[in-house]
């Protein structure tokens, strides 16, 4: 039997209801914040992710579904959504047009990670990207949007915040950190040795406990910010406080993608095990320029839909629509005809098989319809049907012409 690939799931039935409830809720809120839908291809040139997410990141270094296509192009399945949206933004010359552009998207992302609970190889994100606003109010507003989405879904969270500095303060901090880590001697792990050459600040994110113990007294970026970054970070905290958004400062929050500067944030849940990040994002003011666009400030986030699925508190679903069943073979074609007419305005479920009342009502109940309608030879004779309201359990006979 052929099965789905490891770390790639089917979404159906109850999961699908949760999935669509999430998409509808998040879409609704994003639109209230002035965001417009964007769809970008699943497949892009590999160079796009190398240049944006960064060659030193695990995503690009180890996790890409990359291959040479029939036209000899080096392509890969997108591991995240930001790079594609930035490419589209530049390709459509919106960077040259100036002004503010806000997009939201959702869809599958692919990372060849070791699958475990909450960590898949194909997973779905809902994300937003805002271009053209350098004010930290936009960062705060975006965080409020994530908070609104999570609240609307009944999901509790902790918000972790950090600032990654900018071109002024980050290079100096990086030097200080490298000096400190080199002083730790040979005890650091192989990954950290590699990171020292590629992207030193990612050592702060090392999952190895002995490395973490060594870095306990490492210099903190938050104490090395330049005036501009420090002022922005203070404003961000103040805006969040003014809007009753609780946060924790996590000086080791560096994010797994290289394009960030200044604000970095993650929303975590304490109820889903070790893969606890349910949303992450931040500011990436240099990325548009880095991908050959006109310098444009930008900020965004993405939420992992599968990680949120089990946390979503589903609203009670009320019964909706009709089930029409035939009790005798000769009534089947009439059922199909009535359903075709009724579907212009309502949800209608039918069965092509003639069955008795009891069997039909079982199927109708499973489909959660409000009205159960049944037609047999007798009803055909009298041009009527039996209709039962499955909510208040009342039953009556009605003329077919009134249906
Ligand atoms: P990210 O932190 O890599 O950020 O991913 C965002 C979210 O996707 C995570 O918080 C997590 O919920 C989910 N996620 C990531 N990897 C997996 C996986 N293997 N299985 C299941 N869920 C996963 C980004 O992707 C950035 N593009 C976010 C962003 C947008 N930054 C600015 N704009």
mmCIF file of N, CA and C and ligand atoms in Angstrom, residues 59 79-82 105 111 113 118-121 123 125 128-129 255 257 259-260 266 277-282 284 299-307, ligand 1:
data_model
loop_
_atom_site.group_PDB
_atom_site.id
_atom_site.type_symbol
_atom_site.label_atom_id
_atom_site.label_comp_id
_atom_site.label_asym_id
_atom_site.label_seq_id
_atom_site.Cartn_x
_atom_site.Cartn_y
_atom_site.Cartn_z
ATOM 1 N N UNK A 59 17.499 26.001 7.891
ATOM 2 C CA UNK A 59 16.473 25.840 6.845
ATOM 3 C C UNK A 59 17.136 25.676 5.480
ATOM 4 N N UNK A 79 10.365 26.878 1.817
ATOM 5 C CA UNK A 79 10.397 26.478 3.225
ATOM 6 C C UNK A 79 9.669 27.485 4.114
ATOM 7 N N UNK A 80 9.345 28.642 3.562
ATOM 8 C CA UNK A 80 8.657 29.697 4.312
ATOM 9 C C UNK A 80 8.065 30.677 3.303
ATOM 10 N N UNK A 81 7.250 31.634 3.779
ATOM 11 C CA UNK A 81 6.504 32.466 2.840
ATOM 12 C C UNK A 81 7.065 33.855 2.572
ATOM 13 N N UNK A 82 7.886 34.359 3.494
ATOM 14 C CA UNK A 82 8.320 35.757 3.383
ATOM 15 C C UNK A 82 9.109 36.033 2.091
ATOM 16 N N UNK A 105 -1.209 35.698 3.570
ATOM 17 C CA UNK A 105 -1.174 34.479 2.742
ATOM 18 C C UNK A 105 -1.336 33.272 3.650
ATOM 19 N N UNK A 111 9.895 21.680 4.859
ATOM 20 C CA UNK A 111 11.240 21.663 5.457
ATOM 21 C C UNK A 111 11.580 20.215 5.786
ATOM 22 N N UNK A 113 12.844 18.380 7.966
ATOM 23 C CA UNK A 113 13.272 18.288 9.369
ATOM 24 C C UNK A 113 13.004 16.881 9.870
ATOM 25 N N UNK A 118 4.269 18.050 16.309
ATOM 26 C CA UNK A 118 4.345 19.493 16.071
ATOM 27 C C UNK A 118 5.424 19.892 15.076
ATOM 28 N N UNK A 119 6.178 18.899 14.576
ATOM 29 C CA UNK A 119 7.203 19.248 13.580
ATOM 30 C C UNK A 119 7.017 18.359 12.354
ATOM 31 N N UNK A 120 6.607 18.987 11.266
ATOM 32 C CA UNK A 120 6.285 18.237 10.053
ATOM 33 C C UNK A 120 7.228 18.625 8.925
ATOM 34 N N UNK A 121 7.182 17.843 7.868
ATOM 35 C CA UNK A 121 7.978 18.201 6.682
ATOM 36 C C UNK A 121 7.145 19.030 5.713
ATOM 37 N N UNK A 123 4.017 21.520 6.268
ATOM 38 C CA UNK A 123 3.138 22.133 7.270
ATOM 39 C C UNK A 123 2.546 23.387 6.648
ATOM 40 N N UNK A 125 1.284 27.440 6.958
ATOM 41 C CA UNK A 125 1.437 28.709 7.689
ATOM 42 C C UNK A 125 0.360 29.690 7.261
ATOM 43 N N UNK A 128 1.606 37.203 7.432
ATOM 44 C CA UNK A 128 1.358 38.543 6.895
ATOM 45 C C UNK A 128 2.686 39.272 6.726
ATOM 46 N N UNK A 129 2.745 40.154 5.744
ATOM 47 C CA UNK A 129 3.947 40.962 5.516
ATOM 48 C C UNK A 129 3.488 42.393 5.232
ATOM 49 N N UNK A 255 15.741 33.854 16.383
ATOM 50 C CA UNK A 255 14.985 33.386 15.216
ATOM 51 C C UNK A 255 15.892 32.581 14.273
ATOM 52 N N UNK A 257 15.944 32.489 10.998
ATOM 53 C CA UNK A 257 16.099 33.003 9.633
ATOM 54 C C UNK A 257 16.955 34.262 9.732
ATOM 55 N N UNK A 259 17.132 37.101 8.038
ATOM 56 C CA UNK A 259 16.808 38.428 7.497
ATOM 57 C C UNK A 259 16.348 39.460 8.524
ATOM 58 N N UNK A 260 16.266 39.085 9.781
ATOM 59 C CA UNK A 260 15.688 40.023 10.752
ATOM 60 C C UNK A 260 16.655 41.097 11.241
ATOM 61 N N UNK A 266 8.250 35.858 19.280
ATOM 62 C CA UNK A 266 7.654 34.532 19.121
ATOM 63 C C UNK A 266 6.508 34.390 20.103
ATOM 64 N N UNK A 277 6.597 26.866 19.662
ATOM 65 C CA UNK A 277 6.410 28.144 18.955
ATOM 66 C C UNK A 277 5.192 28.052 18.043
ATOM 67 N N UNK A 278 4.189 28.878 18.306
ATOM 68 C CA UNK A 278 2.982 28.818 17.466
ATOM 69 C C UNK A 278 2.968 29.947 16.424
ATOM 70 N N UNK A 279 3.778 30.965 16.649
ATOM 71 C CA UNK A 279 3.894 32.058 15.667
ATOM 72 C C UNK A 279 5.229 32.754 15.887
ATOM 73 N N UNK A 280 5.777 33.289 14.805
ATOM 74 C CA UNK A 280 7.044 33.996 14.951
ATOM 75 C C UNK A 280 7.184 35.037 13.868
ATOM 76 N N UNK A 281 7.923 36.082 14.169
ATOM 77 C CA UNK A 281 8.120 37.103 13.151
ATOM 78 C C UNK A 281 9.043 38.193 13.621
ATOM 79 N N UNK A 282 9.027 39.295 12.877
ATOM 80 C CA UNK A 282 9.867 40.423 13.234
ATOM 81 C C UNK A 282 10.074 41.342 12.060
ATOM 82 N N UNK A 284 12.274 43.210 9.109
ATOM 83 C CA UNK A 284 13.350 42.839 8.173
ATOM 84 C C UNK A 284 13.572 43.984 7.184
ATOM 85 N N UNK A 299 7.966 44.367 7.934
ATOM 86 C CA UNK A 299 7.802 43.561 9.151
ATOM 87 C C UNK A 299 6.720 42.523 8.875
ATOM 88 N N UNK A 300 6.817 41.354 9.524
ATOM 89 C CA UNK A 300 5.833 40.306 9.260
ATOM 90 C C UNK A 300 5.861 39.219 10.309
ATOM 91 N N UNK A 301 4.943 38.283 10.170
ATOM 92 C CA UNK A 301 4.943 37.100 11.047
ATOM 93 C C UNK A 301 4.294 35.937 10.310
ATOM 94 N N UNK A 302 4.499 34.731 10.842
ATOM 95 C CA UNK A 302 3.763 33.561 10.337
ATOM 96 C C UNK A 302 3.387 32.671 11.512
ATOM 97 N N UNK A 303 2.217 32.030 11.379
ATOM 98 C CA UNK A 303 1.735 31.123 12.418
ATOM 99 C C UNK A 303 1.739 29.709 11.851
ATOM 100 N N UNK A 304 2.082 28.726 12.662
ATOM 101 C CA UNK A 304 2.082 27.329 12.226
ATOM 102 C C UNK A 304 0.708 26.718 12.486
ATOM 103 N N UNK A 305 -0.030 26.445 11.408
ATOM 104 C CA UNK A 305 -1.435 26.042 11.596
ATOM 105 C C UNK A 305 -1.548 24.687 12.303
ATOM 106 N N UNK A 306 -0.706 23.691 11.920
ATOM 107 C CA UNK A 306 -0.828 22.374 12.558
ATOM 108 C C UNK A 306 -0.602 22.467 14.070
ATOM 109 N N UNK A 307 0.336 23.316 14.485
ATOM 110 C CA UNK A 307 0.593 23.432 15.934
ATOM 111 C C UNK A 307 -0.587 24.033 16.679
HETATM 112 P P1 LIG B 1 9.287 30.501 11.400
HETATM 113 O O1 LIG B 1 9.489 30.839 12.843
HETATM 114 O O2 LIG B 1 10.331 29.693 10.747
HETATM 115 O O3 LIG B 1 9.098 31.889 10.664
HETATM 116 O O4 LIG B 1 7.904 29.765 11.213
HETATM 117 C C1 LIG B 1 6.706 30.334 11.708
HETATM 118 C C2 LIG B 1 5.874 29.258 12.396
HETATM 119 O O5 LIG B 1 5.687 28.134 11.526
HETATM 120 C C3 LIG B 1 6.508 28.661 13.643
HETATM 121 O O6 LIG B 1 6.294 29.474 14.770
HETATM 122 C C4 LIG B 1 5.778 27.328 13.752
HETATM 123 O O7 LIG B 1 4.528 27.513 14.388
HETATM 124 C C5 LIG B 1 5.547 26.946 12.304
HETATM 125 N N1 LIG B 1 6.528 25.926 11.866
HETATM 126 C C6 LIG B 1 7.807 26.122 11.495
HETATM 127 N N2 LIG B 1 8.394 24.958 11.155
HETATM 128 C C7 LIG B 1 7.457 23.989 11.313
HETATM 129 C C8 LIG B 1 7.434 22.561 11.119
HETATM 130 N N3 LIG B 1 8.494 21.906 10.658
HETATM 131 N N4 LIG B 1 6.293 21.885 11.396
HETATM 132 C C9 LIG B 1 5.193 22.551 11.836
HETATM 133 N N5 LIG B 1 5.144 23.902 12.031
HETATM 134 C C10 LIG B 1 6.263 24.608 11.774
HETATM 135 C C11 LIG B 1 8.918 32.030 9.324
HETATM 136 O O8 LIG B 1 8.671 31.116 8.584
HETATM 137 C C12 LIG B 1 8.947 33.471 8.870
HETATM 138 N N6 LIG B 1 8.712 33.490 7.416
HETATM 139 C C13 LIG B 1 7.926 34.305 9.605
HETATM 140 C C14 LIG B 1 7.921 35.725 9.178
HETATM 141 C C15 LIG B 1 7.056 36.305 8.326
HETATM 142 N N7 LIG B 1 8.806 36.636 9.525
HETATM 143 C C16 LIG B 1 8.516 37.790 8.923
HETATM 144 N N8 LIG B 1 7.472 37.584 8.186
#
